[in-house]
CSV table of C-alpha atoms in Angstrom, one decimal:
chain,number,residue,atom,x,y,z
A,15,ALA,CA,109.8,94.9,111.3
A,16,GLN,CA,109.5,97.3,108.4
A,17,SER,CA,107.6,97.1,105.2
A,18,VAL,CA,107.6,99.4,102.3
A,19,THR,CA,104.7,100.0,99.4
A,20,GLN,CA,105.6,101.5,96.4
A,21,LEU,CA,102.4,102.1,94.9
A,22,ASP,CA,103.5,102.4,91.2
A,23,SER,CA,105.1,99.4,89.4
A,24,GLN,CA,105.4,101.5,86.3
A,25,VAL,CA,105.7,105.1,86.0
A,26,PRO,CA,106.0,106.4,82.2
A,27,VAL,CA,106.5,110.1,81.6
A,28,PHE,CA,107.5,112.4,78.6
A,29,GLU,CA,111.1,114.1,78.8
A,30,GLU,CA,111.4,117.3,80.9
A,31,ALA,CA,108.3,116.7,82.3
A,32,PRO,CA,108.0,116.4,86.3
A,33,VAL,CA,107.9,112.7,88.1
A,34,GLU,CA,106.8,111.5,91.5
A,35,LEU,CA,107.4,108.3,92.7
A,36,ARG,CA,105.4,107.2,95.5
A,37,CYS,CA,106.7,105.1,98.6
A,38,ASN,CA,104.9,104.5,101.7
A,39,TYR,CA,106.5,102.5,104.8
A,40,SER,CA,105.3,100.9,108.1
A,41,SER,CA,107.3,100.9,111.0
A,42,SER,CA,106.6,100.4,115.0
A,43,VAL,CA,110.0,101.9,115.6
A,44,SER,CA,111.9,105.1,114.0
A,45,VAL,CA,113.4,104.4,110.7
A,46,TYR,CA,116.1,105.8,108.0
A,47,LEU,CA,114.4,106.0,104.7
A,48,PHE,CA,116.4,105.8,101.3
A,49,TRP,CA,116.1,105.3,97.8
A,50,TYR,CA,117.8,103.7,95.4
A,51,VAL,CA,118.3,103.6,91.5
A,52,GLN,CA,119.4,100.7,89.7
A,53,TYR,CA,120.3,101.0,85.9
A,54,PRO,CA,119.9,97.7,83.5
A,55,ASN,CA,122.3,94.9,84.3
A,56,GLN,CA,124.1,97.1,87.5
A,57,GLY,CA,124.2,97.4,91.1
A,58,LEU,CA,122.3,99.7,93.2
A,59,GLN,CA,123.3,103.2,93.7
A,60,LEU,CA,122.2,105.6,96.3
A,61,LEU,CA,119.8,108.4,95.3
A,62,LEU,CA,119.3,109.7,98.7
A,63,LYS,CA,118.7,109.1,102.2
A,64,TYR,CA,116.7,110.7,105.4
A,65,LEU,CA,118.6,110.1,108.4
A,66,SER,CA,117.3,113.0,110.7
A,67,GLY,CA,116.6,116.6,110.3
A,68,SER,CA,115.1,118.5,107.6
A,69,THR,CA,112.1,116.5,106.1
A,70,LEU,CA,113.1,117.8,102.6
A,71,VAL,CA,116.4,115.8,101.5
A,72,LYS,CA,117.8,116.5,98.1
A,73,GLY,CA,120.0,113.5,96.4
A,74,ILE,CA,122.0,113.2,93.3
A,75,ASN,CA,120.7,114.0,89.6
A,76,GLY,CA,118.4,116.3,90.8
A,77,PHE,CA,116.3,114.1,93.0
A,78,GLU,CA,114.4,115.1,96.0
A,79,ALA,CA,112.3,113.6,98.3
A,80,GLU,CA,110.1,114.7,101.5
A,81,PHE,CA,109.7,112.7,104.6
A,82,ASN,CA,106.1,112.8,106.1
A,83,LYS,CA,105.8,111.2,109.2
A,84,SER,CA,102.1,111.6,109.8
A,85,GLN,CA,101.6,109.7,106.3
A,86,THR,CA,104.1,107.8,106.7
A,87,SER,CA,105.5,108.5,103.2
A,88,PHE,CA,108.9,109.2,101.7
A,89,HIS,CA,107.9,110.2,98.0
A,90,LEU,CA,110.6,111.1,95.3
A,91,ARG,CA,110.5,113.8,92.9
A,92,LYS,CA,112.0,115.4,90.3
A,93,PRO,CA,111.1,118.8,88.4
A,94,SER,CA,111.9,117.7,84.8
A,95,VAL,CA,113.3,114.3,84.1
A,96,HIS,CA,115.9,113.3,81.3
A,97,ILE,CA,115.9,110.0,78.9
A,98,SER,CA,118.9,109.0,81.2
A,99,ASP,CA,116.9,108.6,84.3
A,100,THR,CA,114.8,105.5,82.9
A,101,ALA,CA,115.5,102.8,85.4
A,102,GLU,CA,114.1,101.1,88.6
A,103,TYR,CA,113.5,102.9,91.4
A,104,PHE,CA,113.7,101.1,95.1
A,105,CYS,CA,112.3,103.0,98.2
A,106,ALA,CA,113.8,101.1,101.4
A,107,VAL,CA,113.8,101.6,105.0
A,108,ILE,CA,115.7,100.2,108.0
A,109,SER,CA,115.2,100.2,111.9
A,110,ASN,CA,117.5,103.4,112.9
A,111,SER,CA,119.3,101.1,115.8
A,112,GLY,CA,120.6,97.8,115.8
A,113,ASN,CA,122.1,95.9,113.4
A,114,THR,CA,118.9,95.2,111.2
A,115,PRO,CA,118.5,94.8,107.2
A,116,LEU,CA,117.4,97.1,104.6
A,117,VAL,CA,113.9,96.6,103.4
A,118,PHE,CA,113.1,97.2,99.9
A,119,GLY,CA,109.6,97.9,98.2
A,120,LYS,CA,109.1,96.0,94.9
A,121,GLY,CA,110.6,98.9,92.9
A,122,THR,CA,109.0,101.6,90.3
A,123,ARG,CA,109.9,101.5,86.4
A,124,LEU,CA,110.5,104.8,85.2
A,125,SER,CA,110.6,105.2,81.7
A,126,VAL,CA,111.4,108.5,80.4
A,127,ILE,CA,109.8,109.1,76.8
A,128,ALA,CA,111.5,111.3,74.2
B,20,GLY,CA,133.6,107.0,102.9
B,21,ALA,CA,132.8,103.2,103.6
B,22,VAL,CA,132.9,100.9,100.8
B,23,VAL,CA,132.0,97.4,100.1
B,24,SER,CA,133.8,95.5,97.3
B,25,GLN,CA,132.1,92.1,95.6
B,26,HIS,CA,133.6,89.5,93.5
B,27,PRO,CA,133.1,88.3,91.2
B,28,SER,CA,130.9,90.7,89.3
B,29,TRP,CA,129.7,88.3,87.1
B,30,VAL,CA,129.7,84.6,86.7
B,31,ILE,CA,129.0,81.8,84.2
B,32,CYS,CA,128.9,78.2,85.7
B,33,LYS,CA,127.5,75.0,84.5
B,34,SER,CA,124.4,73.2,86.5
B,35,GLY,CA,125.9,71.0,89.3
B,36,THR,CA,129.0,73.0,90.1
B,37,SER,CA,129.5,75.3,93.2
B,38,VAL,CA,130.1,78.9,93.2
B,39,LYS,CA,131.6,81.4,95.8
B,40,ILE,CA,130.7,85.0,96.0
B,41,GLU,CA,133.0,87.1,98.0
B,42,CYS,CA,131.9,90.2,100.2
B,43,ARG,CA,134.3,92.6,101.7
B,44,SER,CA,134.1,95.7,103.8
B,45,LEU,CA,137.4,97.5,102.6
B,46,ASP,CA,137.7,100.2,105.0
B,47,PHE,CA,135.8,99.2,108.4
B,48,GLN,CA,134.8,96.2,110.2
B,49,ALA,CA,131.6,94.8,109.8
B,50,THR,CA,130.6,92.2,112.1
B,51,THR,CA,127.2,91.6,110.2
B,52,MET,CA,126.7,91.4,106.8
B,53,PHE,CA,123.4,90.9,104.8
B,54,TRP,CA,123.0,89.0,101.3
B,55,TYR,CA,119.9,89.6,99.0
B,56,ARG,CA,119.0,88.1,95.9
B,57,GLN,CA,117.5,89.7,93.2
B,58,PHE,CA,115.3,87.8,90.5
B,59,PRO,CA,114.8,89.5,87.2
B,60,LYS,CA,112.2,92.4,87.0
B,61,GLN,CA,112.0,91.8,90.8
B,62,SER,CA,112.9,93.4,94.3
B,63,LEU,CA,115.9,92.8,96.4
B,64,MET,CA,114.8,89.9,98.9
B,65,LEU,CA,117.1,89.3,102.3
B,66,MET,CA,118.2,85.7,101.8
B,67,ALA,CA,120.3,85.7,105.1
B,68,THR,CA,122.4,87.7,107.6
B,69,SER,CA,126.0,86.7,108.0
B,70,ASN,CA,127.2,87.1,111.6
B,71,GLU,CA,131.2,86.9,112.1
B,72,GLY,CA,132.2,83.8,114.2
B,73,SER,CA,128.9,82.5,114.4
B,74,LYS,CA,126.1,80.5,112.1
B,75,ALA,CA,124.5,82.9,109.6
B,76,THR,CA,120.6,83.5,109.9
B,77,TYR,CA,118.6,82.4,107.0
B,78,GLU,CA,114.9,84.0,106.0
B,79,GLN,CA,112.3,81.7,105.5
B,80,GLY,CA,112.5,79.7,102.6
B,81,VAL,CA,116.3,79.9,102.0
B,82,GLU,CA,117.8,76.6,102.3
B,83,LYS,CA,120.8,77.1,104.2
B,84,ASP,CA,122.5,74.0,102.9
B,85,LYS,CA,122.2,75.2,99.3
B,86,PHE,CA,123.6,78.7,100.2
B,87,LEU,CA,126.6,78.4,102.4
B,88,ILE,CA,127.7,81.6,104.5
B,89,ASN,CA,130.6,82.1,105.9
B,90,HIS,CA,131.7,85.2,107.8
B,91,ALA,CA,135.6,84.3,108.9
B,92,SER,CA,136.5,87.7,109.5
B,93,LEU,CA,135.4,90.9,110.4
B,94,THR,CA,135.9,92.3,106.7
B,95,LEU,CA,134.8,89.1,104.7
B,96,SER,CA,131.8,87.2,104.1
B,97,THR,CA,131.5,84.6,101.6
B,98,LEU,CA,128.0,83.0,100.2
B,99,THR,CA,128.3,79.6,98.4
B,100,VAL,CA,125.9,78.6,96.0
B,101,THR,CA,126.5,74.4,96.1
B,102,SER,CA,125.0,72.3,93.3
B,103,ALA,CA,124.0,75.3,91.2
B,104,HIS,CA,121.0,74.9,89.1
B,105,PRO,CA,119.3,77.2,86.6
B,106,GLU,CA,116.9,78.5,88.9
B,107,ASP,CA,119.6,79.8,90.7
B,108,SER,CA,120.6,82.1,88.4
B,109,SER,CA,119.9,85.6,89.7
B,110,PHE,CA,121.9,88.9,90.9
B,111,TYR,CA,123.3,88.8,94.4
B,112,ILE,CA,124.5,91.6,96.4
B,113,CYS,CA,125.9,92.0,99.8
B,114,SER,CA,125.4,94.8,102.2
B,115,ALA,CA,127.0,95.8,105.4
B,116,ARG,CA,126.4,98.4,108.0
B,117,ARG,CA,128.4,101.1,109.3
B,118,GLY,CA,125.9,103.6,110.4
B,119,SER,CA,124.2,103.6,107.2
B,120,LEU,CA,124.0,100.9,104.7
B,121,HIS,CA,126.6,100.2,102.0
B,122,PHE,CA,126.2,97.7,99.2
B,123,GLY,CA,128.7,96.0,97.0
B,124,ASN,CA,128.1,96.1,93.3
B,125,GLY,CA,126.7,92.6,92.9
B,126,THR,CA,127.0,89.6,91.1
B,127,ARG,CA,125.4,88.3,88.6
B,128,LEU,CA,125.2,84.6,88.3
B,129,THR,CA,124.1,82.8,85.6
B,130,VAL,CA,123.6,78.7,85.7
B,131,THR,CA,123.6,76.8,82.4
């Protein structure tokens, strides 16, 4: 089974400042990793995903994440945030084989302050 | 790309009534679909795994008689919340896997 830990439940940051949202995972098998964003009263939007290959993954809206197998981490970063980035961010993991569900972290609320 | 459609996007119902939520895979066949629930300010929790042509597999703590899941075809799974109560008010979201996982846009259920 897989599990995900998002270390920060809330992250306030000033506009145009950089941000890192932390995510660590646990799994006995190889996995795929995802970051989703959820705006208020909306569904999930995929930001980026790591399936294989380069450990640095670039996603939408200027976000990127780096897969670190030795540290079992998949931290999300953005060099300069905007007010519109205020949302809930979920890290998720899934086994790379079989028909298994996605396991989500508890989420990190990013609040961008003007 | 693969698309998962969920309907309705929101529904308000009276306590004691039943509500059906549909999840369709639009351009691929999904032998397995997953149903998640998200309470306000919380993460998404897996409720059940819906298997085409067989019974759903429910996670611990999820009442199978209250949350009826039917996966009658390779492109449609339905979740029926029976005898809904205010505590069932939540955001329900389905997903299907084709390589990666694809999500519907979710259904916001409010039980008054």
